Structures are given as structure tokens and as C-alpha cells.
XYZ file of C-alpha atoms in Angstrom:
777
model
C 22.070 74.303 49.421
C 21.808 74.222 53.545
C 24.348 71.575 53.795
C 26.736 73.545 51.283
C 26.292 76.819 53.395
C 27.196 74.751 56.610
C 30.299 73.363 54.991
C 31.532 77.139 53.852
C 30.652 78.061 57.483
C 33.405 75.507 58.782
C 35.866 76.910 56.494
C 38.645 79.362 58.560
C 38.164 83.148 57.818
C 40.931 84.579 55.976
C 43.032 86.763 58.063
C 42.296 90.215 58.251
C 44.986 92.696 56.820
C 46.998 94.759 59.184
C 45.702 98.607 59.323
C 49.517 99.351 58.367
C 49.068 97.409 55.047
C 45.514 99.389 54.198
C 46.673 103.050 55.093
C 49.813 104.747 54.005
C 49.511 107.125 57.272
C 49.446 104.064 59.668
C 52.463 102.301 57.917
C 54.465 105.450 58.192
C 53.643 105.613 61.640
C 54.563 102.054 62.345
C 57.861 102.673 60.463
C 58.585 105.392 62.863
C 58.124 103.304 65.875
C 60.439 100.653 64.387
C 62.866 103.502 63.894
C 62.594 104.736 67.574
C 63.259 101.327 68.485
C 65.971 100.607 66.578
C 64.700 97.838 64.723
C 64.797 99.918 61.334
C 66.945 102.523 59.970
C 65.906 106.223 59.633
C 67.051 105.864 56.093
C 64.678 102.880 55.326
C 61.611 104.995 56.565
C 62.841 108.111 54.617
C 63.103 105.986 51.604
C 59.359 105.005 52.147
C 58.356 108.829 52.653
C 59.939 109.757 49.510
C 58.311 107.287 47.667
C 54.978 108.189 49.095
C 55.370 112.155 48.541
C 56.731 111.274 44.803
C 53.635 109.018 44.343
C 50.729 109.195 46.441
C 48.871 106.415 45.034
C 51.591 103.933 46.081
C 49.974 101.168 47.998
C 51.298 100.518 51.367
C 52.378 97.055 50.806
C 54.790 98.527 47.998
C 56.051 101.338 50.368
C 56.692 98.464 53.244
C 58.508 96.350 50.543
C 60.613 99.498 49.643
C 61.695 100.041 53.350
C 62.228 96.512 54.075
C 64.561 96.255 50.847
C 66.662 98.996 52.116
C 66.924 97.628 55.502
C 68.250 94.296 54.019
C 71.214 96.429 52.718
C 72.034 97.564 56.028
C 72.188 93.793 56.947
C 74.128 92.783 53.848
C 71.488 91.531 51.685
C 71.177 92.727 48.100
C 67.648 92.622 47.750
C 64.377 91.760 49.561
C 63.142 87.967 49.007
C 59.487 88.263 49.361
C 58.752 84.801 49.668
C 61.269 84.182 52.634
C 60.002 87.258 54.041
C 56.446 86.013 54.346
C 57.810 82.620 55.605
C 59.835 84.305 58.451
C 58.587 87.817 58.787
C 60.544 88.827 61.801
C 63.936 87.648 60.303
C 63.409 91.139 57.782
C 64.270 93.343 60.934
C 67.071 91.055 62.525
C 65.137 90.842 65.786
C 66.459 91.406 68.259
C 68.566 94.165 67.706
C 71.660 94.723 70.087
C 70.917 95.942 73.536
C 66.975 95.398 72.898
C 65.319 93.490 75.683
C 62.016 93.829 73.720
C 59.806 95.085 76.474
C 56.802 96.860 75.446
C 57.490 96.405 71.801
C 55.778 97.814 68.495
C 54.153 95.349 66.322
C 56.303 92.917 64.947
C 56.571 92.182 60.922
C 54.907 88.922 61.617
C 51.876 90.817 63.129
C 51.680 93.037 60.193
C 52.562 90.540 57.131
C 50.404 87.772 58.862
C 47.414 88.671 56.601
C 49.453 89.222 53.416
C 49.874 86.747 50.364
C 52.580 86.497 48.096
C 50.278 87.135 45.283
C 48.539 90.085 46.917
C 52.131 91.664 47.787
C 53.272 91.099 44.152
C 50.087 92.551 42.889
C 51.093 95.775 44.914
C 54.498 95.761 43.442
C 52.711 96.132 40.000
C 53.387 99.811 40.068
C 55.052 101.053 36.630
C 55.928 104.473 38.076
C 58.140 102.917 40.902
C 58.717 99.448 40.217
C 60.143 98.169 36.747
C 60.262 94.378 36.000
C 63.600 92.608 35.715
C 62.156 89.906 33.163
C 61.770 92.944 30.526
C 65.143 94.399 31.325
C 64.130 96.915 34.090
C 63.081 99.586 31.660
C 63.034 103.287 32.490
C 64.398 104.558 35.834
C 62.223 103.409 38.416
C 63.942 103.490 41.920
C 62.817 99.626 42.449
C 63.395 96.514 40.275
C 61.395 93.377 40.604
C 63.567 90.439 39.661
C 63.848 86.611 40.274
C 66.765 84.366 42.138
C 67.383 82.825 38.614
C 67.510 84.957 35.438
C 64.683 83.795 32.722
C 62.649 82.305 35.586
C 60.528 85.481 36.585
C 58.029 83.590 38.810
C 60.833 81.821 40.971
C 61.718 83.386 44.405
C 60.634 87.060 43.465
C 62.806 89.630 44.730
C 62.841 93.493 45.089
C 66.071 95.493 44.422
C 66.644 99.025 44.790
C 67.671 99.632 41.246
C 71.345 100.645 41.861
C 71.884 97.329 43.573
C 70.240 95.257 40.850
C 72.622 97.271 38.198
C 75.447 96.340 40.235
C 74.464 92.750 40.098
C 73.789 92.806 36.359
C 77.248 94.379 35.942
C 78.991 91.671 37.823
C 77.227 88.874 36.295
C 77.862 90.203 32.579
C 81.345 90.915 33.113
C 82.224 87.832 34.691
C 80.351 85.812 32.106
C 81.941 87.853 29.264
C 85.230 86.721 30.717
C 84.202 83.210 31.213
C 83.076 83.150 27.520
C 85.991 84.955 25.970
C 87.742 83.059 23.587
C 91.127 83.410 25.402
C 94.025 81.367 23.579
C 95.052 79.155 26.604
C 98.888 78.700 27.283
C 100.618 75.796 25.491
C 99.935 72.698 27.602
C 103.541 71.440 27.256
C 104.950 74.922 27.984
C 102.563 75.196 31.130
C 103.465 71.680 32.165
C 106.948 72.501 32.044
C 106.709 75.511 34.292
C 104.395 73.910 36.825
C 106.821 71.382 37.328
C 109.648 73.930 37.840
C 107.476 75.512 40.647
C 105.937 72.768 42.153
C 107.645 69.159 43.590
C 106.371 66.314 41.863
C 103.561 64.417 43.597
C 101.556 61.183 43.056
C 98.420 62.960 44.261
C 96.722 66.108 43.013
C 98.426 69.369 44.388
C 95.738 71.920 44.615
C 97.887 74.800 44.720
C 99.591 73.219 41.265
C 96.134 72.914 39.624
C 94.974 76.267 41.036
C 97.840 78.024 39.032
C 96.839 75.957 36.003
C 93.360 76.925 35.862
C 94.262 80.293 36.615
C 96.934 80.556 34.064
C 94.283 79.670 31.506
C 91.315 81.942 32.291
C 91.129 85.547 32.374
C 88.954 85.466 35.564
C 89.626 82.934 38.333
C 89.099 82.525 41.974
C 91.531 80.835 44.432
C 89.954 79.919 47.784
C 90.946 78.242 50.742
C 91.086 77.994 54.513
C 93.830 79.462 56.627
C 97.105 78.128 56.191
C 96.323 76.489 52.905
C 98.959 78.520 51.172
C 96.822 81.029 49.064
C 99.874 83.597 49.045
C 102.342 80.950 48.171
C 100.019 79.652 45.306
C 99.558 83.278 43.938
C 103.053 84.281 44.086
C 104.040 80.894 42.048
C 101.164 81.919 39.647
C 102.583 85.325 39.061
C 105.725 84.182 38.519
C 104.583 81.519 35.803
C 102.631 84.326 34.133
C 105.512 86.629 34.101
C 107.750 83.887 32.937
C 105.259 82.817 29.933
C 105.083 86.569 29.009
C 108.785 87.288 29.057
C 109.323 84.196 27.138
C 106.840 84.970 24.574
C 107.382 86.231 21.054
C 106.314 89.921 22.526
C 108.667 89.398 25.383
C 107.029 92.042 27.656
C 106.613 91.705 31.242
C 102.984 92.144 32.511
C 101.720 95.047 34.368
C 100.415 93.527 37.689
C 99.075 95.103 40.394
C 98.160 93.615 43.932
C 95.078 95.164 46.125
C 93.249 94.303 49.211
C 89.828 95.628 50.498
C 91.409 97.249 53.807
C 94.779 98.936 54.885
C 95.240 96.126 57.288
C 94.900 93.595 54.721
C 96.845 95.135 52.095
C 99.901 95.690 54.904
C 99.727 92.194 55.950
C 99.648 90.748 52.373
C 102.572 93.222 51.685
C 104.590 91.614 54.216
C 103.940 87.836 53.144
C 104.230 88.262 49.646
C 107.559 90.159 49.817
C 109.083 87.376 51.782
C 107.542 84.706 49.090
C 108.929 86.690 46.346
C 112.604 86.840 47.839
C 112.615 83.150 48.905
C 111.104 81.604 45.659
C 113.251 79.167 43.655
C 112.672 80.448 40.060
C 115.725 78.783 38.371
C 113.493 76.340 37.172
C 111.734 78.931 34.823
C 114.912 80.042 33.530
C 114.965 78.125 30.112
C 111.515 79.813 29.272
C 113.219 83.254 29.619
C 116.051 82.339 27.441
C 115.384 84.626 24.461
C 114.441 87.787 26.955
C 117.520 87.148 28.895
C 119.750 87.021 25.817
C 118.106 90.305 24.652
C 118.620 91.735 27.995
C 122.437 91.186 27.981
C 122.722 92.273 23.998
C 121.100 95.769 25.205
C 123.889 95.970 28.159
C 126.777 94.778 25.640
C 125.677 95.737 22.137
C 128.684 94.657 20.497
C 127.969 90.848 21.806
C 125.136 89.438 19.657
C 123.942 85.944 20.600
C 120.885 83.956 19.218
C 118.451 81.960 21.129
C 120.335 78.894 19.894
C 123.199 79.895 21.357
C 121.445 80.751 24.640
C 119.777 77.325 24.859
C 123.075 75.848 24.191
C 124.439 77.821 27.198
C 121.967 75.964 29.202
C 122.809 72.709 28.033
C 126.228 72.905 28.815
C 125.480 74.188 32.448
C 126.298 77.870 32.049
C 124.839 79.918 34.944
C 125.174 83.542 33.451
C 122.095 83.743 31.494
C 120.133 81.887 34.126
C 121.092 84.338 36.676
C 120.193 87.210 34.684
C 116.899 85.684 33.590
C 115.887 84.887 37.105
C 116.744 88.140 38.395
C 114.738 89.845 35.554
C 111.856 87.479 36.395
C 112.126 88.271 40.122
C 112.153 91.944 39.774
C 109.150 91.944 37.569
C 106.961 90.129 40.437
C 105.286 93.035 42.393
C 105.435 92.933 46.136
C 103.512 96.416 46.694
C 99.866 96.016 47.844
C 97.534 98.724 47.661
C 93.601 99.368 48.919
C 91.185 99.177 46.394
C 90.163 102.319 46.978
C 93.363 103.784 46.278
C 93.826 101.570 43.168
C 90.625 102.832 41.803
C 91.147 106.363 42.850
C 88.830 107.614 45.632
C 87.103 111.019 44.997
C 86.223 113.271 47.876
C 82.290 113.331 48.781
C 81.417 111.006 46.093
C 80.936 107.209 45.584
C 82.584 107.421 42.277
C 86.228 106.708 41.279
C 88.853 108.167 39.060
C 88.930 104.776 36.919
C 85.999 103.438 35.546
C 84.831 101.733 32.117
C 85.833 105.300 30.381
C 89.059 105.479 32.126
C 90.426 101.837 32.519
C 93.020 100.764 35.046
C 96.607 100.332 33.355
C 97.616 96.861 33.995
C 97.419 93.332 32.661
C 96.878 91.205 35.938
C 95.098 92.384 39.312
C 94.971 90.487 42.243
C 92.662 91.041 45.086
C 93.384 89.455 48.331
C 90.767 89.033 51.106
C 87.925 88.900 48.389
C 85.529 87.854 51.160
C 85.652 91.462 52.242
C 84.833 92.827 48.919
C 81.232 94.126 48.914
C 78.959 94.039 45.557
C 79.390 97.906 44.943
C 83.185 97.686 45.082
C 83.134 94.382 43.109
C 81.176 96.126 40.447
C 83.531 99.139 40.278
C 86.574 96.853 39.986
C 85.101 94.917 37.083
C 84.089 98.306 35.438
C 87.653 99.922 35.549
C 89.472 96.460 34.489
C 90.719 96.407 30.937
C 88.536 94.122 28.742
C 91.960 91.876 28.403
C 93.350 92.193 31.892
C 93.369 88.983 34.125
C 91.527 89.214 37.462
C 92.326 86.571 40.185
C 90.143 86.518 43.569
C 92.044 85.276 46.632
C 89.903 84.430 49.775
C 88.612 82.258 52.289
C 84.801 81.766 50.909
C 83.814 80.532 54.418
C 84.600 83.731 56.383
C 82.402 86.450 57.217
C 81.142 88.438 54.141
C 81.471 91.984 53.712
C 80.194 94.640 56.288
C 78.542 96.273 53.195
C 75.862 94.586 51.116
C 76.774 91.269 49.091
C 78.589 88.112 49.689
C 80.288 88.156 46.143
C 83.118 85.306 46.950
C 80.754 83.228 48.922
C 78.245 83.421 45.784
C 80.657 82.636 43.385
C 82.177 79.811 45.195
C 78.832 77.807 46.038
C 80.268 74.613 44.152
C 84.014 74.976 45.229
C 83.807 72.158 47.641
C 82.429 69.733 44.961
C 84.751 71.149 42.188
C 82.105 70.406 39.410
C 84.922 70.098 36.768
C 83.782 68.974 33.297
C 85.494 65.761 31.913
C 87.431 68.124 29.145
C 88.959 70.167 32.359
C 89.685 67.180 34.395
C 91.720 65.795 31.334
C 93.684 69.203 30.649
C 94.557 69.234 34.377
C 95.852 65.816 34.279
C 97.909 66.917 31.110
C 99.495 69.989 32.671
C 99.928 69.001 36.288
C 100.985 65.141 35.848
C 98.193 63.983 38.241
C 94.631 62.741 37.709
C 91.547 64.856 39.520
C 89.590 62.552 41.679
C 86.407 61.421 40.325
C 84.412 62.987 43.071
C 85.192 66.372 41.832
C 84.190 65.658 38.151
C 80.810 66.768 36.966
C 79.575 66.696 33.561
C 77.303 69.511 33.985
C 79.630 72.066 35.526
C 79.342 75.436 34.745
C 81.875 77.804 32.818
C 82.595 79.629 36.243
C 83.155 75.986 37.945
C 86.101 75.865 35.741
C 87.714 78.777 36.816
C 87.747 78.476 40.472
C 90.185 76.301 42.575
C 89.973 75.376 46.611
C 92.904 74.757 48.463
C 92.268 71.787 50.712
C 95.359 71.024 52.637
C 96.197 73.312 55.641
C 100.125 73.909 56.519
C 99.135 75.498 59.568
C 96.792 73.440 61.559
C 97.631 69.741 61.682
C 95.939 66.682 63.250
C 97.252 67.730 66.695
C 95.946 71.115 66.308
C 92.639 71.695 68.210
C 92.093 74.990 66.703
C 92.143 73.440 63.186
C 89.660 70.566 64.122
C 87.338 72.899 65.880
C 87.513 75.111 62.792
C 86.762 72.063 60.528
C 83.915 71.208 62.735
C 82.307 74.491 63.131
C 82.652 75.183 59.318
C 80.931 72.057 58.100
C 77.950 73.255 56.311
C 74.145 71.840 57.041
C 72.339 70.297 54.403
C 69.065 71.175 53.008
C 66.988 68.402 53.945
C 63.463 67.882 55.565
C 63.005 69.457 59.109
C 63.773 66.177 60.920
C 66.677 65.458 59.071
C 67.992 69.057 59.594
C 67.393 68.770 63.075
C 69.246 65.547 63.189
C 72.019 67.113 61.539
C 72.476 70.256 63.717
C 72.427 67.827 66.795
C 75.157 65.764 65.407
C 77.118 69.108 64.654
C 76.699 70.232 68.042
C 77.845 67.186 69.428
C 81.165 67.261 67.174
C 82.151 70.714 68.238
C 81.719 69.627 71.915
C 83.779 66.586 71.469
C 86.541 68.823 70.269
C 86.747 70.454 73.732
C 86.730 67.101 75.429
C 89.811 65.454 73.682
C 92.098 67.450 75.410
C 93.955 69.470 72.739
C 96.560 71.764 73.986
C 95.883 74.701 72.036
C 92.347 75.508 73.051
C 90.491 76.175 76.119
C 86.916 76.763 77.135
C 85.927 79.758 79.846
C 82.381 79.629 80.889
C 81.392 82.981 83.142
C 79.185 82.390 85.683
C 77.581 85.983 85.139
C 78.759 89.669 83.990
C 80.948 90.173 86.966
C 82.721 86.645 86.707
C 86.274 87.753 87.691
C 87.410 84.698 85.419
C 87.321 87.230 82.377
C 89.312 89.848 84.032
C 92.375 87.122 84.845
C 92.078 85.907 80.901
C 92.417 89.505 79.719
C 95.139 90.391 82.181
C 97.552 87.354 81.960
C 95.885 85.166 79.413
C 94.595 82.237 81.584
C 97.234 79.983 80.645
C 95.947 77.721 83.669
C 92.873 77.157 81.056
C 95.523 75.277 78.860
C 96.698 71.831 79.370
C 99.933 71.867 81.147
C 99.539 75.769 81.509
C 100.464 76.156 78.094
C 104.177 74.765 78.430
C 106.096 72.215 76.244
C 104.353 73.136 73.126
C 106.522 73.221 69.722
C 105.810 74.323 66.328
C 106.187 72.416 63.182
C 109.743 73.495 62.640
C 110.443 72.127 66.197
C 110.843 75.574 67.693
C 109.267 76.117 71.347
C 105.740 77.781 71.242
C 105.321 80.534 74.017
C 102.470 79.907 76.785
C 99.646 82.033 76.176
C 99.428 85.639 77.353
C 97.002 88.541 78.104
C 97.379 92.469 77.553
C 99.754 92.407 80.564
C 102.227 91.153 78.123
C 102.407 94.305 75.916
C 102.412 96.636 78.800
C 105.088 95.031 80.588
C 107.110 95.502 77.062
C 106.323 99.229 77.259
C 107.544 99.511 80.868
C 110.710 97.391 80.694
C 111.903 98.451 76.945
C 111.169 102.218 77.489
C 114.462 103.874 76.408
C 116.536 106.263 78.562
C 117.076 108.703 76.311
C 115.390 112.313 76.979
C 115.519 113.334 73.274
C 112.872 112.363 70.843
C 114.098 113.811 67.590
C 114.771 112.635 64.155
C 117.104 110.003 62.665
C 119.499 108.136 65.191
C 117.839 110.006 68.021
C 114.462 108.541 67.171
C 115.768 105.217 66.647
C 115.662 103.861 70.270
C 111.700 104.941 70.379
C 111.159 103.316 67.115
C 112.622 99.910 68.460
C 110.759 100.285 71.596
C 107.351 100.775 69.641
C 108.135 97.970 67.544
C 108.702 95.618 70.349
C 105.432 96.968 71.902
C 103.287 96.472 68.779
C 104.645 93.082 68.275
C 103.679 92.134 71.856
C 100.361 93.569 71.534
C 99.659 91.202 68.874
C 100.260 88.357 70.979
C 96.664 88.564 72.583
C 93.154 89.752 71.317
C 89.812 89.665 72.665
C 87.074 89.494 69.787
C 83.730 89.725 70.301
C 80.308 89.308 68.360
C 78.694 92.854 69.103
C 79.232 96.612 69.566
C 76.618 97.473 71.989
C 75.667 95.810 75.437
C 77.801 94.623 78.312
C 79.125 91.835 75.851
C 80.025 94.506 72.919
C 83.060 96.352 72.515
C 81.189 99.116 73.899
C 80.753 97.694 77.366
C 83.847 95.563 77.303
C 86.570 98.162 76.405
C 86.320 100.298 79.505
C 85.914 97.148 81.802
C 89.182 95.612 80.388
C 90.847 98.941 81.065
C 89.400 98.989 84.522
C 90.787 95.449 85.040
C 94.378 96.276 83.728
C 94.206 99.356 86.286
C 93.174 97.104 89.211
C 96.028 94.552 88.359
C 98.508 97.798 88.260
C 99.204 97.835 84.432
C 97.094 101.219 83.618
C 97.182 104.763 85.120
C 94.163 106.010 83.745
C 90.776 107.599 85.307
C 87.393 106.284 84.524
C 86.971 109.237 82.102
C 90.017 108.177 80.431
C 89.169 104.774 80.078
C 85.604 105.744 78.361
C 86.450 108.482 76.165
C 90.237 109.811 76.880
C 93.765 109.080 75.908
C 96.293 107.270 78.377
C 99.513 105.706 77.800
C 99.194 102.039 76.678
C 95.673 102.943 75.080
C 95.618 100.581 71.805
C 93.309 102.309 69.091
C 92.021 100.817 65.790
C 91.437 103.194 62.899
C 88.060 103.150 61.568
C 88.141 104.989 58.535
C 91.117 105.349 55.923
C 92.841 108.882 56.545
C 95.459 109.080 53.309
C 96.521 112.547 54.643
C 98.065 110.541 57.513
C 98.963 107.245 55.780
C 96.692 105.157 57.895
C 94.003 102.763 56.619
C 90.995 101.504 57.931
C 92.038 98.513 60.413
C 95.401 99.738 61.427
C 96.255 99.392 65.000
C 98.500 101.917 67.132
C 99.380 102.327 70.751
C 99.626 105.468 72.761
C 103.012 105.925 74.173
C 104.626 108.804 76.496
C 107.723 110.237 74.534
C 109.951 113.446 75.619
C 108.271 116.818 74.814
C 111.067 118.733 72.887
C 109.436 121.840 73.674
C 109.455 121.187 77.544
C 112.381 118.949 78.773
C 111.450 116.920 81.557
C 108.014 116.885 80.346
C 106.368 114.056 78.233
C 103.694 114.193 75.730
C 101.493 111.219 74.193
C 101.876 109.989 70.462
C 100.546 107.019 69.098
C 102.729 104.771 67.286
C 101.641 102.765 64.240
C 103.738 100.285 61.994
C 104.178 101.605 58.475
C 101.806 99.783 56.036
C 104.464 99.199 53.413
C 105.882 96.313 55.180
C 109.207 98.390 55.787
C 109.015 97.932 59.459
C 109.197 101.654 60.167
C 107.203 103.401 62.803
C 104.607 106.268 62.166
C 104.182 108.492 65.133
C 100.925 110.627 65.199
C 99.537 113.155 67.675
C 96.525 111.680 69.240
C 94.881 115.172 68.324
C 95.197 114.559 64.782
C 93.294 111.200 64.951
C 89.569 111.791 63.821
C 88.544 108.069 63.236
C 89.831 105.590 66.015
C 88.388 103.627 68.731
C 89.743 101.812 71.766
C 90.765 98.058 70.884
C 90.778 96.149 73.716
C 87.931 94.215 72.468
C 87.553 93.859 68.796
C 84.451 92.770 66.786
C 85.289 89.778 64.748
C 84.420 91.547 61.355
C 87.006 94.033 62.090
C 89.369 91.114 62.775
C 89.399 89.838 59.335
C 92.678 89.929 57.689
C 94.385 89.699 61.131
C 96.253 87.033 63.295
C 96.855 86.836 66.824
C 98.980 84.522 68.711
C 96.310 84.079 71.471
C 92.928 84.794 70.603
C 90.130 84.940 72.858
C 86.421 84.886 70.983
C 83.775 85.893 73.573
C 80.016 84.965 72.804
C 77.240 87.108 74.137
C 74.652 85.729 76.758
C 71.606 86.010 74.560
C 70.830 84.581 71.015
C 71.407 87.151 68.420
C 71.168 87.025 64.678
C 74.571 88.211 64.455
C 75.953 84.893 65.834
C 76.607 82.680 62.642
C 78.853 79.775 62.091
C 80.560 82.032 59.690
C 81.432 84.483 62.749
C 82.630 81.734 64.934
C 84.819 80.215 62.257
C 86.448 83.504 61.443
C 87.068 84.300 65.087
C 88.559 80.583 65.607
C 90.810 81.066 62.530
C 92.285 84.483 63.846
C 94.266 82.434 66.302
C 97.764 81.265 65.411
C 98.697 79.158 68.558
C 96.167 79.635 71.036
C 92.437 79.956 71.304
C 89.871 80.503 74.313
C 86.271 80.345 73.483
C 84.555 82.231 76.209
C 80.856 81.784 76.844
C 78.560 83.883 78.695
C 75.457 82.044 78.146
C 74.776 78.325 78.147
C 74.260 77.239 74.563
C 75.498 80.198 73.009
C 78.019 78.185 71.004
C 75.787 75.580 69.726
C 73.163 78.275 68.802
C 75.904 79.935 66.655
C 77.359 77.070 64.860
C 73.902 75.622 63.599
C 72.990 79.275 62.283
C 74.300 80.036 58.721
C 74.548 83.412 56.879
C 72.028 83.691 54.199
C 72.793 86.572 52.212
C 70.116 87.158 49.618
C 71.403 88.093 45.898
C 71.191 86.784 42.724
C 74.648 86.022 42.013
C 74.487 82.335 43.359
C 73.565 81.311 39.830
C 75.899 82.937 37.654
């Protein structure tokens, strides 16, 4: 017995529970300290306090889990993964927050959770008044729901949801599954093959754009993903032409009601511009035979005395007549929409509420909905879209799965596209694709166990923007290479290999990329970059490059380019009126705005010297020292001055301005005071018309200076020369997705600015791991 007692004496003592896990008052006090430090949101503590007031016997571990689950929403996670939080507790608060040097800190989550086991935490969550079990259908109306990563496996990776977000997830899951399982009549393979051949040139190897059209044409839910320049817009325009042609040529001969939407006004305007050009230039003549019947009926309506049968029409085609063909093509082209709206406008935003005018009981009046930049759509918005979509309507999601996910909670596109790289097409799908496209699917994309969702997803794999000579494309590819899930040693080796691959890109002398290392916060090299673009950092100072069409590419520029345009193109007119009197000023503003898009500095953070709050006034002072701006320090910090570029941060439907729109303050003649000038902010019209919208600064309630822009805000935009600035210290926001998104905003020139050694290495080996339950749809 003595030996047995000695044996137990040698066992380690179980860790003591932190006082905050034993006493709710101590926990609430700790949460208050976290809020004061900026580690936790006041909203998160308020939830824990509310639950404690409503249910006084709620155990402290449950209240802590509720606060952390709420905090995860602010970080983009849909729920709290209990096991992952215990494995890496400090990641639950994304430490360190921006601008915190962590001096004299309160207890970290690792200190609080160190003595808590997963079993005890789960026991604390077994409180029927506050937490429902998803495995039982989450009965009741509890504010919290406990679920698992994979439905039907309640003991796997337990997770805690706020009920509303659990419901969003369930709604998305059930509505997509219902569409995938719907016995939709796939188009006739022969008809579809004929239409695809009319839209795409024949190829000996698989054309992924053609395959994407085929897969989307046979499924009421489809995803088309791909990197920049892979032709997502081209593909979706051809898809819409194909769908309309088959609809117009069917027995019903009715055009589809198609709507195009994007998450932000900026993304909507950009798609509006590109899709209008694509529709106008697309060759649709090959689809005319499919439209013979509707073309004949259209001609009969215009000429009632002239009746013609389908056989007559087909004979005309065979004889080479162009009359019906031209009519059919014009009808088809006019049936493809070019107007793009925001999702908020599409669904009908209602003031002071998160609900929309369109929902399950008042669905949208459409047959096909295409959503561009779908990576930016959060889980709440996606649930609202699916709820408002008629059961027979098609939904097509378009976007880059590797870009940053939405600012709000959820990474819906990324979750849906987990198998996009490897295809996972079943043998049946591969056989069908070969039949309608004429080319076989490579064996590496075939998977006998492929799920229904995999059969509705197509990834475009060929970039038409970046070729083998493009350093931007090669760097994006190296940064975007995912890290496998291996043991720790293999993972370290793979990270080291990825770092080497990224460094080698810069060492290979590509003409379109440059790397700038700043010695300290006052390094004047940053000023040179933002003022003139630092062309000396590129091979041959950026001279001598040509694009794919053989046209010369202008050397990289900085912000002085648009300010020089502002000076040199200023109209001589003293009259800022309407109509023809305003035309010179519209032309001037258009030139200045276009010139402004030639350069943009992107950064990861908002706060601190390397965030937009520190960089915007610094850049303004640099431009003032160089003689390009006339503004006081106060005006640079918080006022208005000519040349100020501003970013709209909230939709303003009254002014017709959308979140993400960029305008520039310009001085124009004051009609009320001859000889005087006043500032107006010029914005490009968001309808793709090329018109200019002039707004008084006093009417703009939600704008910020945009010499520096966060990478998140840049999504959906492109700039001729992009400078991506990384901060001088590790930060959870630095991930490969952020670096990849920043890199791919560059069209012709990219400068990567490092303010601390190794931050690029740090960023490219950290991946966004958003917690949700959609990954196993």
C-alpha cells in the first residue's frame, strides 16, 4: 500500500481552475479588462452579462464560451470550436490586436483555460435554458446551440453557435442540398453540345470555361471559381447566352428573367462595365439555328400576313439566308442583361432592420441569379439570398475561392469550393462532360465518391492575364499554394519550401515586380514610392514592356500622376453649369479619376503607423512636401482639400453612392460667387455610362481618405500599379489569402513593401481557418 501511495504521489497535480471559471463575478471582471484593452468587444461582454442576468445559475465556463462565440463572429468565424480553442486559447482573441504592445497585459485566455478540459467545458454547456443540442434539432428558442463539425456526428469537434448563425448555416445547407437533389431535367446532350460548340472553339484538351458552362447548364445551383484573368466574366456571359438560347428555342419560347448582382457597389460597377462589353462583342451567330422558332414567331408578329413554318425557317438557314439569323441573334443579345445591382438593392433593404423586402414569402421575380465576387458574401447575406430565391430559379456563384472571405462572419464560397482544385467528378459526370464538350476530363479530376456539390462546381485554371513571363502571376501562384495537413515536421518542411519559392520569384528578375525593404518608420523610400511610383525599383526603370496585344505598357507611377493630371487638364472655363457648360469639367474629372487608378497603396491594418490611420496623413504630407498638395496638417488629418481621394464606406442610396466607390475632391467655379471656387467630389457613375456624379463634401457622411486602402476594401478592384505594404510585426490578419488578394489587385506593376524582416514569410505560411459547418455540405 505504501508503494501504491508513493506511486500516486509521483503523479502530476491536475491544474487548478482559474478563479474566473469558478466565479461569474470574477469572469465578468476579467471580460471587462479584456474589453478595456481592446482584446474583446463590448458587445461580447454584454452578451455574457445578459445571459448571467437572465439565468443566474449559468456556470462561468458557459458564459465565457458565449462571449468567445460572439467574439468569433467579429473575426469572421460562424461559431466557436471548443477543442481548437483549448488547443490554442490565445487565438480565440486574435492577439495581439492592432496597436497593442501587450505591456502590462491582463490574463490571457491561455492562463484562464489552462485548467479546463473539453469534457468539463461540454458539461458546463449542458444547460437546457441557454443551450440546445443540434443533434436533437436544437429544440426551443435558446440563444445558443451546440453542434458538431459534421451533422450526424455529435461527438466530433463540438462547436458553439449563436442560434441565429446556426439557423443561417442550416438554411444554406438545406436550400443548396434541395437544389442539388432536385430532379431537374438536364438539357438534351446533343442540343447542349451544339450550343457549346457554337460558343467555344474546338480544342483537343479540356476547355474549363466550356466545362463550367456545361455543368452550370444542368444544375439549378452552380459555382464557377477561378483566379484573376481566368475568364469568369467571359464564361458567365456565354452561359447566359446558352441558357437564353435554349429557353427561347424551347417549346415555351420564353426568355429567362435574369438578374446580375454583386456584394458591393464597386464590384457591381466593375461587373457592369465588363459584362456590357462582353455582351456587345460576343459572337452569337452560331446559336441562331436554336432560335429558329422564336425568330419566326417574332417576324410573324411584325408581319401578320406572312406566316412561316419552322421547316421554312430551317430551309432558309440551309440556303444561307441571314434574315432570320440576324433577327434571332438580335433578340438573343437583347435578352442578356448588362445591368448589375447590389445584393442589398436586389433583396430590398429596409431601414433600421436587418430584414429584406424579398424573402421566402415574397420571393424574387427571376429565373436566374448570378452573383459576382461571391467570396465577399457573408453567411447572413447568403442565407437571405437563398431564402428569397424562387424554388425553380437557378443560382450561379462567381468568384475567386482563394481571395479574402467576407468581412462579416462566414467564408461561404471557400467552404463550398473545398474540392474545387481536385474536381472530385464522378465517372458519370466525366462521361457526360466528354459527351457535351467533346474532350475527356483528365483522370486526376475523377473521384468515384464525389459528392453532389462537387458535380456543380467548376474551377477555371488558365490565366489569360498573367503568362509565364509575369512575375505577378508567378508570385500569386507561389503565395497561393496551400499547405497540406501533415505531421509537424513535414509541415515545417513544407513551410520552408514555400518561403524559398516566394523568395526565388523576386530573385528571378521579373520585370513587373519589385521588393522594397524599409529601414525604419521614417525611411524616405516610402515617400518616393507613393509620390512617383519608384520606377527605379523595377528592371530598366519600367521601360520597354509590352502587353499581350503588343501595345506598350507605361512605366509605373505614383500619386503625383493623377495630381499632375488634375493641374494640367483643368478647364479654362469659369462656368460650372449644366449640359454643355459642364462637359469640360466632366472630361477633366474622368481623366483625373482614371489617372488615380494607375496607383494604389494597400495595407493590412487600420490602426498604427502601418495602418490606414497612420499612412493616409503621412502620404498627404509627402505629397505636400513634393509640391503636389496644398493642405494644412489639420486638413490632411480630418478636413477637405483639392485632390483628396475618398472612399465611400457605407451605401448611400440617396446620393447613388455605394460602399467602395472612390471619388476625388476638385475645385470648380462657384456659380454664386464669380471668381471664387468651391470643392465638389467627383465620382464615376456606377452604371458604366462613363458619366460623372458631382457631390458637395458636406453631403458625404461616410467617407475616408484613401491614399492608403486596406486589402479588404480593395476586393473587386484593379490598379495598374499596386503597392502592398506589410506591417513590421506579426499580426493574425497577415495570411496568405490577404497577400494573394493584394498581389492580384495589380494589373501591370506590383511593389511589395516590407517594414519588418520576415513578415512576408510569416504571412504566406499562415492560412485563414474560418470555423463553420458548411465545409461538409
